[in-house]
């Protein structure tokens, strides 16, 4: 495909050309990553394996140990482009990617301890450990735990201050209600059976917000 077919409005001309770069193009570590995670004997070892290999191509990592420590990591290969660089170099977004000016100032930076050039190192990627809960439903890392918002990252790493999706909202609402003992069930802890029931409950956040009004409107 020609570039205009992939990214409408960004075709080559006699004055402009575009290059595509993906942080996962040079990531050949996925199997090594899964093996290292599956070989971990503790939460600490699991976290260290993810930080060291950085081979998880797209997934968040969520895990919990027998002591009740819950871990969230958004540790995947991400272009090392700072927020300051985006402000100076950004030319907009297209097809889910960022368009940058092609000058040396706008090149991806390098950290000395990453397994490939041009990506953010583990120390500058979102991670949090909690003793209550962590969650993520394919939003950014920002409200993984609303009591401890994750902020201060390049928009390529994690964005903040934007409306969360319905899956994130219903998940947080259900978790907060369970831990507060306000969901009609006994206790204030989460059993595996309750977690399964919550996952398969088919509750829809936006339906719960508008259904009463919609039914009233339909009746009238």
PDB file of C-alpha atoms in Angstrom:
ATOM      1  CA  UNK A   1       0.000   0.000   0.000  1.00  0.00           C
ATOM      2  CA  UNK A   2       1.077   3.556  -0.634  1.00  0.00           C
ATOM      3  CA  UNK A   3       1.300   5.834   2.408  1.00  0.00           C
ATOM      4  CA  UNK A   4      -1.890   7.772   1.519  1.00  0.00           C
ATOM      5  CA  UNK A   5      -3.800   4.463   1.706  1.00  0.00           C
ATOM      6  CA  UNK A   6      -2.492   3.863   5.235  1.00  0.00           C
ATOM      7  CA  UNK A   7      -2.592   7.432   6.532  1.00  0.00           C
ATOM      8  CA  UNK A   8      -5.052   9.583   4.536  1.00  0.00           C
ATOM      9  CA  UNK A   9      -3.828  13.119   3.987  1.00  0.00           C
ATOM     10  CA  UNK A  10      -0.162  12.252   4.454  1.00  0.00           C
ATOM     11  CA  UNK A  11       0.897  11.367   0.940  1.00  0.00           C
ATOM     12  CA  UNK A  12       4.349  12.087  -0.473  1.00  0.00           C
ATOM     13  CA  UNK A  13       4.790  15.184  -2.589  1.00  0.00           C
ATOM     14  CA  UNK A  14       7.764  16.931  -4.162  1.00  0.00           C
ATOM     15  CA  UNK A  15       8.080  18.884  -0.910  1.00  0.00           C
ATOM     16  CA  UNK A  16       7.227  16.290   1.772  1.00  0.00           C
ATOM     17  CA  UNK A  17       8.035  12.658   2.493  1.00  0.00           C
ATOM     18  CA  UNK A  18       7.103  10.440   5.429  1.00  0.00           C
ATOM     19  CA  UNK A  19       8.791   7.530   7.150  1.00  0.00           C
ATOM     20  CA  UNK A  20       7.034   5.003   9.381  1.00  0.00           C
ATOM     21  CA  UNK A  21       8.655   3.694  12.570  1.00  0.00           C
ATOM     22  CA  UNK A  22       7.210   1.227  15.074  1.00  0.00           C
ATOM     23  CA  UNK A  23       8.849   0.486  18.421  1.00  0.00           C
ATOM     24  CA  UNK A  24       7.923  -3.195  18.064  1.00  0.00           C
ATOM     25  CA  UNK A  25       9.645  -3.630  14.710  1.00  0.00           C
ATOM     26  CA  UNK A  26      12.889  -4.426  16.541  1.00  0.00           C
ATOM     27  CA  UNK A  27      11.224  -6.287  19.421  1.00  0.00           C
ATOM     28  CA  UNK A  28      11.994  -9.980  18.993  1.00  0.00           C
ATOM     29  CA  UNK A  29      11.782 -10.735  22.703  1.00  0.00           C
ATOM     30  CA  UNK A  30       8.155 -11.792  23.166  1.00  0.00           C
ATOM     31  CA  UNK A  31       8.844 -15.521  23.743  1.00  0.00           C
ATOM     32  CA  UNK A  32      11.756 -14.668  26.031  1.00  0.00           C
ATOM     33  CA  UNK A  33       9.405 -12.364  27.945  1.00  0.00           C
ATOM     34  CA  UNK A  34       6.674 -14.982  28.431  1.00  0.00           C
ATOM     35  CA  UNK A  35       9.279 -17.554  29.490  1.00  0.00           C
ATOM     36  CA  UNK A  36      10.815 -15.189  32.029  1.00  0.00           C
ATOM     37  CA  UNK A  37       7.402 -14.294  33.457  1.00  0.00           C
ATOM     38  CA  UNK A  38       6.332 -17.929  33.696  1.00  0.00           C
ATOM     39  CA  UNK A  39       9.603 -18.818  35.418  1.00  0.00           C
ATOM     40  CA  UNK A  40       9.250 -16.134  38.096  1.00  0.00           C
ATOM     41  CA  UNK A  41       8.888 -17.472  41.635  1.00  0.00           C
ATOM     42  CA  UNK A  42       7.687 -14.226  43.208  1.00  0.00           C
ATOM     43  CA  UNK A  43       6.041 -10.951  42.325  1.00  0.00           C
ATOM     44  CA  UNK A  44       9.426  -9.271  42.621  1.00  0.00           C
ATOM     45  CA  UNK A  45      10.975 -11.671  40.113  1.00  0.00           C
ATOM     46  CA  UNK A  46       8.062 -11.208  37.736  1.00  0.00           C
ATOM     47  CA  UNK A  47       8.396  -7.434  37.855  1.00  0.00           C
ATOM     48  CA  UNK A  48      12.169  -7.639  37.360  1.00  0.00           C
ATOM     49  CA  UNK A  49      11.740  -9.892  34.318  1.00  0.00           C
ATOM     50  CA  UNK A  50       9.346  -7.456  32.656  1.00  0.00           C
ATOM     51  CA  UNK A  51      11.599  -4.485  33.384  1.00  0.00           C
ATOM     52  CA  UNK A  52      14.686  -6.310  32.134  1.00  0.00           C
ATOM     53  CA  UNK A  53      13.371  -7.907  28.935  1.00  0.00           C
ATOM     54  CA  UNK A  54      10.812  -5.259  27.883  1.00  0.00           C
ATOM     55  CA  UNK A  55       9.501  -7.756  25.364  1.00  0.00           C
ATOM     56  CA  UNK A  56       5.771  -7.584  26.053  1.00  0.00           C
ATOM     57  CA  UNK A  57       4.616  -6.040  22.769  1.00  0.00           C
ATOM     58  CA  UNK A  58       1.259  -4.569  23.792  1.00  0.00           C
ATOM     59  CA  UNK A  59      -0.253  -5.903  27.028  1.00  0.00           C
ATOM     60  CA  UNK A  60      -0.431  -4.367  30.450  1.00  0.00           C
ATOM     61  CA  UNK A  61       0.892  -6.637  33.197  1.00  0.00           C
ATOM     62  CA  UNK A  62      -1.312  -7.248  36.243  1.00  0.00           C
ATOM     63  CA  UNK A  63      -0.368  -9.763  38.934  1.00  0.00           C
ATOM     64  CA  UNK A  64      -0.892 -10.445  42.630  1.00  0.00           C
ATOM     65  CA  UNK A  65       1.050 -12.527  45.143  1.00  0.00           C
ATOM     66  CA  UNK A  66      -0.115 -14.662  48.060  1.00  0.00           C
ATOM     67  CA  UNK A  67       0.604 -11.805  50.478  1.00  0.00           C
ATOM     68  CA  UNK A  68      -1.953  -9.558  48.822  1.00  0.00           C
ATOM     69  CA  UNK A  69       0.363  -7.200  46.917  1.00  0.00           C
ATOM     70  CA  UNK A  70      -1.151  -6.259  43.551  1.00  0.00           C
ATOM     71  CA  UNK A  71       1.091  -5.091  40.703  1.00  0.00           C
ATOM     72  CA  UNK A  72       0.280  -3.093  37.578  1.00  0.00           C
ATOM     73  CA  UNK A  73       2.838  -2.341  34.863  1.00  0.00           C
ATOM     74  CA  UNK A  74       2.468  -0.607  31.512  1.00  0.00           C
ATOM     75  CA  UNK A  75       5.875  -1.861  30.385  1.00  0.00           C
ATOM     76  CA  UNK A  76       6.067  -2.336  26.627  1.00  0.00           C
ATOM     77  CA  UNK A  77       8.352  -0.951  23.910  1.00  0.00           C
ATOM     78  CA  UNK A  78       7.393   2.729  23.627  1.00  0.00           C
ATOM     79  CA  UNK A  79       9.155   5.360  21.495  1.00  0.00           C
ATOM     80  CA  UNK A  80      11.394   7.550  23.628  1.00  0.00           C
ATOM     81  CA  UNK A  81       9.857  10.881  22.646  1.00  0.00           C
ATOM     82  CA  UNK A  82       9.401  13.326  25.509  1.00  0.00           C
ATOM     83  CA  UNK A  83       6.464  15.665  26.035  1.00  0.00           C
ATOM     84  CA  UNK A  84       8.813  18.574  25.296  1.00  0.00           C
ATOM     85  CA  UNK A  85       9.797  16.967  21.986  1.00  0.00           C
ATOM     86  CA  UNK A  86       6.151  16.493  21.068  1.00  0.00           C
ATOM     87  CA  UNK A  87       5.483  20.161  21.769  1.00  0.00           C
ATOM     88  CA  UNK A  88       8.340  21.184  19.469  1.00  0.00           C
ATOM     89  CA  UNK A  89       8.122  18.442  16.866  1.00  0.00           C
ATOM     90  CA  UNK A  90       4.505  17.321  16.801  1.00  0.00           C
ATOM     91  CA  UNK A  91       2.678  17.681  13.502  1.00  0.00           C
ATOM     92  CA  UNK A  92      -0.533  15.975  14.623  1.00  0.00           C
ATOM     93  CA  UNK A  93      -1.729  12.385  14.792  1.00  0.00           C
ATOM     94  CA  UNK A  94      -2.748   9.940  12.100  1.00  0.00           C
ATOM     95  CA  UNK A  95      -3.964   6.329  12.140  1.00  0.00           C
ATOM     96  CA  UNK A  96      -3.306   6.114  15.872  1.00  0.00           C
ATOM     97  CA  UNK A  97       0.277   7.331  15.578  1.00  0.00           C
ATOM     98  CA  UNK A  98       2.106  10.594  16.178  1.00  0.00           C
ATOM     99  CA  UNK A  99       3.513  12.582  13.260  1.00  0.00           C
ATOM    100  CA  UNK A 100       6.827  14.310  13.987  1.00  0.00           C
ATOM    101  CA  UNK A 101       9.049  16.635  12.019  1.00  0.00           C
ATOM    102  CA  UNK A 102      12.019  14.866  10.492  1.00  0.00           C
ATOM    103  CA  UNK A 103      14.810  16.844  12.141  1.00  0.00           C
ATOM    104  CA  UNK A 104      17.554  15.590  14.512  1.00  0.00           C
ATOM    105  CA  UNK A 105      15.813  17.345  17.407  1.00  0.00           C
ATOM    106  CA  UNK A 106      12.832  15.054  16.883  1.00  0.00           C
ATOM    107  CA  UNK A 107      14.669  11.722  16.733  1.00  0.00           C
ATOM    108  CA  UNK A 108      13.826   9.092  19.331  1.00  0.00           C
ATOM    109  CA  UNK A 109      16.173   9.292  22.291  1.00  0.00           C
ATOM    110  CA  UNK A 110      18.271   6.471  23.722  1.00  0.00           C
ATOM    111  CA  UNK A 111      18.596   5.174  27.273  1.00  0.00           C
ATOM    112  CA  UNK A 112      21.784   3.257  28.076  1.00  0.00           C
ATOM    113  CA  UNK A 113      20.098   0.210  29.625  1.00  0.00           C
ATOM    114  CA  UNK A 114      17.321  -0.697  27.174  1.00  0.00           C
ATOM    115  CA  UNK A 115      17.414  -3.908  25.098  1.00  0.00           C
ATOM    116  CA  UNK A 116      16.935  -1.918  21.887  1.00  0.00           C
ATOM    117  CA  UNK A 117      17.574   1.639  20.808  1.00  0.00           C
ATOM    118  CA  UNK A 118      14.951   4.352  20.809  1.00  0.00           C
ATOM    119  CA  UNK A 119      12.582   3.056  23.494  1.00  0.00           C
ATOM    120  CA  UNK A 120      11.740   4.214  27.007  1.00  0.00           C
ATOM    121  CA  UNK A 121      13.506   2.328  29.788  1.00  0.00           C
ATOM    122  CA  UNK A 122      11.589   0.537  32.534  1.00  0.00           C
ATOM    123  CA  UNK A 123      12.354   3.198  35.132  1.00  0.00           C
ATOM    124  CA  UNK A 124      10.327   5.708  33.099  1.00  0.00           C
ATOM    125  CA  UNK A 125       7.305   3.464  32.428  1.00  0.00           C
ATOM    126  CA  UNK A 126       4.196   3.325  34.662  1.00  0.00           C
ATOM    127  CA  UNK A 127       4.178   0.781  37.473  1.00  0.00           C
ATOM    128  CA  UNK A 128       2.351   0.660  40.786  1.00  0.00           C
ATOM    129  CA  UNK A 129       2.032  -1.788  43.672  1.00  0.00           C
ATOM    130  CA  UNK A 130      -0.964  -1.677  46.019  1.00  0.00           C
ATOM    131  CA  UNK A 131      -2.553  -3.654  48.838  1.00  0.00           C
ATOM    132  CA  UNK A 132      -6.140  -2.828  47.847  1.00  0.00           C
ATOM    133  CA  UNK A 133      -6.453  -3.310  44.087  1.00  0.00           C
ATOM    134  CA  UNK A 134      -5.227  -2.375  40.634  1.00  0.00           C
ATOM    135  CA  UNK A 135      -7.263  -2.578  37.443  1.00  0.00           C
ATOM    136  CA  UNK A 136      -7.087  -1.583  33.821  1.00  0.00           C
ATOM    137  CA  UNK A 137      -9.585  -1.939  30.966  1.00  0.00           C
ATOM    138  CA  UNK A 138      -7.470  -0.759  28.029  1.00  0.00           C
ATOM    139  CA  UNK A 139      -7.413   2.875  29.072  1.00  0.00           C
ATOM    140  CA  UNK A 140      -4.134   4.587  29.921  1.00  0.00           C
ATOM    141  CA  UNK A 141      -2.329   3.887  33.188  1.00  0.00           C
ATOM    142  CA  UNK A 142      -3.731   7.111  34.680  1.00  0.00           C
ATOM    143  CA  UNK A 143      -6.580   5.728  36.855  1.00  0.00           C
ATOM    144  CA  UNK A 144      -5.315   2.207  37.355  1.00  0.00           C
ATOM    145  CA  UNK A 145      -5.941   3.001  41.040  1.00  0.00           C
ATOM    146  CA  UNK A 146      -7.989   6.216  41.441  1.00  0.00           C
ATOM    147  CA  UNK A 147      -6.571   6.750  44.940  1.00  0.00           C
ATOM    148  CA  UNK A 148      -3.098   7.052  43.430  1.00  0.00           C
ATOM    149  CA  UNK A 149      -3.363   8.567  39.915  1.00  0.00           C
ATOM    150  CA  UNK A 150      -0.407   7.863  37.625  1.00  0.00           C
ATOM    151  CA  UNK A 151       0.651  11.091  35.901  1.00  0.00           C
ATOM    152  CA  UNK A 152       3.694  12.897  34.559  1.00  0.00           C
ATOM    153  CA  UNK A 153       4.464  10.748  31.514  1.00  0.00           C
ATOM    154  CA  UNK A 154       4.877  11.526  27.843  1.00  0.00           C
ATOM    155  CA  UNK A 155       1.536  11.120  26.003  1.00  0.00           C
ATOM    156  CA  UNK A 156       3.157   8.266  24.093  1.00  0.00           C
ATOM    157  CA  UNK A 157       3.566   6.411  27.398  1.00  0.00           C
ATOM    158  CA  UNK A 158       0.343   7.276  29.252  1.00  0.00           C
ATOM    159  CA  UNK A 159      -2.177  10.090  28.986  1.00  0.00           C
ATOM    160  CA  UNK A 160      -4.183  11.650  31.801  1.00  0.00           C
ATOM    161  CA  UNK A 161      -7.066  14.039  32.281  1.00  0.00           C
ATOM    162  CA  UNK A 162      -9.436  12.584  29.711  1.00  0.00           C
ATOM    163  CA  UNK A 163     -12.822  10.790  30.039  1.00  0.00           C
ATOM    164  CA  UNK A 164     -12.404   7.105  30.781  1.00  0.00           C
ATOM    165  CA  UNK A 165     -14.214   4.406  28.833  1.00  0.00           C
ATOM    166  CA  UNK A 166     -17.290   2.593  30.097  1.00  0.00           C
ATOM    167  CA  UNK A 167     -15.352  -0.591  30.920  1.00  0.00           C
ATOM    168  CA  UNK A 168     -12.971   1.343  33.153  1.00  0.00           C
ATOM    169  CA  UNK A 169     -15.816   3.162  34.877  1.00  0.00           C
ATOM    170  CA  UNK A 170     -17.920   0.081  35.578  1.00  0.00           C
ATOM    171  CA  UNK A 171     -14.874  -1.836  36.786  1.00  0.00           C
ATOM    172  CA  UNK A 172     -13.836   0.857  39.246  1.00  0.00           C
ATOM    173  CA  UNK A 173     -17.426   1.301  40.432  1.00  0.00           C
ATOM    174  CA  UNK A 174     -17.820  -2.439  41.101  1.00  0.00           C
ATOM    175  CA  UNK A 175     -14.452  -2.752  42.830  1.00  0.00           C
ATOM    176  CA  UNK A 176     -15.022   0.275  45.049  1.00  0.00           C
ATOM    177  CA  UNK A 177     -18.503  -0.953  46.003  1.00  0.00           C
ATOM    178  CA  UNK A 178     -17.174  -4.429  46.859  1.00  0.00           C
ATOM    179  CA  UNK A 179     -14.346  -3.175  49.042  1.00  0.00           C
ATOM    180  CA  UNK A 180     -16.710  -0.754  50.788  1.00  0.00           C
ATOM    181  CA  UNK A 181     -19.276  -3.510  51.370  1.00  0.00           C
ATOM    182  CA  UNK A 182     -21.901  -1.579  49.427  1.00  0.00           C
ATOM    183  CA  UNK A 183     -22.783  -4.068  46.690  1.00  0.00           C
ATOM    184  CA  UNK A 184     -25.273  -6.109  48.672  1.00  0.00           C
ATOM    185  CA  UNK A 185     -22.824  -8.942  49.367  1.00  0.00           C
ATOM    186  CA  UNK A 186     -21.338  -9.806  52.763  1.00  0.00           C
ATOM    187  CA  UNK A 187     -17.857  -8.702  53.751  1.00  0.00           C
ATOM    188  CA  UNK A 188     -15.433  -6.267  52.159  1.00  0.00           C
ATOM    189  CA  UNK A 189     -13.081  -8.609  50.340  1.00  0.00           C
ATOM    190  CA  UNK A 190     -13.100 -10.206  46.894  1.00  0.00           C
ATOM    191  CA  UNK A 191     -13.269 -13.969  46.425  1.00  0.00           C
ATOM    192  CA  UNK A 192     -12.388 -15.687  43.157  1.00  0.00           C
ATOM    193  CA  UNK A 193     -16.047 -16.629  42.685  1.00  0.00           C
ATOM    194  CA  UNK A 194     -17.099 -12.992  43.166  1.00  0.00           C
ATOM    195  CA  UNK A 195     -14.447 -11.814  40.716  1.00  0.00           C
ATOM    196  CA  UNK A 196     -15.718 -14.279  38.101  1.00  0.00           C
ATOM    197  CA  UNK A 197     -19.303 -13.179  38.709  1.00  0.00           C
ATOM    198  CA  UNK A 198     -18.305  -9.535  38.341  1.00  0.00           C
ATOM    199  CA  UNK A 199     -16.448 -10.236  35.100  1.00  0.00           C
ATOM    200  CA  UNK A 200     -19.402 -12.103  33.566  1.00  0.00           C
ATOM    201  CA  UNK A 201     -22.173  -9.891  34.942  1.00  0.00           C
ATOM    202  CA  UNK A 202     -22.828  -8.107  31.622  1.00  0.00           C
ATOM    203  CA  UNK A 203     -23.351  -4.806  33.392  1.00  0.00           C
ATOM    204  CA  UNK A 204     -23.018  -1.817  31.059  1.00  0.00           C
ATOM    205  CA  UNK A 205     -21.933   1.463  32.645  1.00  0.00           C
ATOM    206  CA  UNK A 206     -23.599   3.867  30.238  1.00  0.00           C
ATOM    207  CA  UNK A 207     -26.844   1.884  30.222  1.00  0.00           C
ATOM    208  CA  UNK A 208     -26.996   2.214  34.002  1.00  0.00           C
ATOM    209  CA  UNK A 209     -26.534   5.983  33.706  1.00  0.00           C
ATOM    210  CA  UNK A 210     -29.295   6.621  31.161  1.00  0.00           C
ATOM    211  CA  UNK A 211     -31.721   3.664  31.239  1.00  0.00           C
ATOM    212  CA  UNK A 212     -34.248   5.212  33.640  1.00  0.00           C
ATOM    213  CA  UNK A 213     -34.430   8.395  31.594  1.00  0.00           C
ATOM    214  CA  UNK A 214     -34.712   6.455  28.332  1.00  0.00           C
ATOM    215  CA  UNK A 215     -37.582   4.322  29.668  1.00  0.00           C
ATOM    216  CA  UNK A 216     -39.366   7.423  30.940  1.00  0.00           C
ATOM    217  CA  UNK A 217     -38.939   9.073  27.554  1.00  0.00           C
ATOM    218  CA  UNK A 218     -40.257   5.991  25.750  1.00  0.00           C
ATOM    219  CA  UNK A 219     -43.338   5.801  27.974  1.00  0.00           C
ATOM    220  CA  UNK A 220     -44.227   9.390  27.252  1.00  0.00           C
TER     221      UNK A 220
END
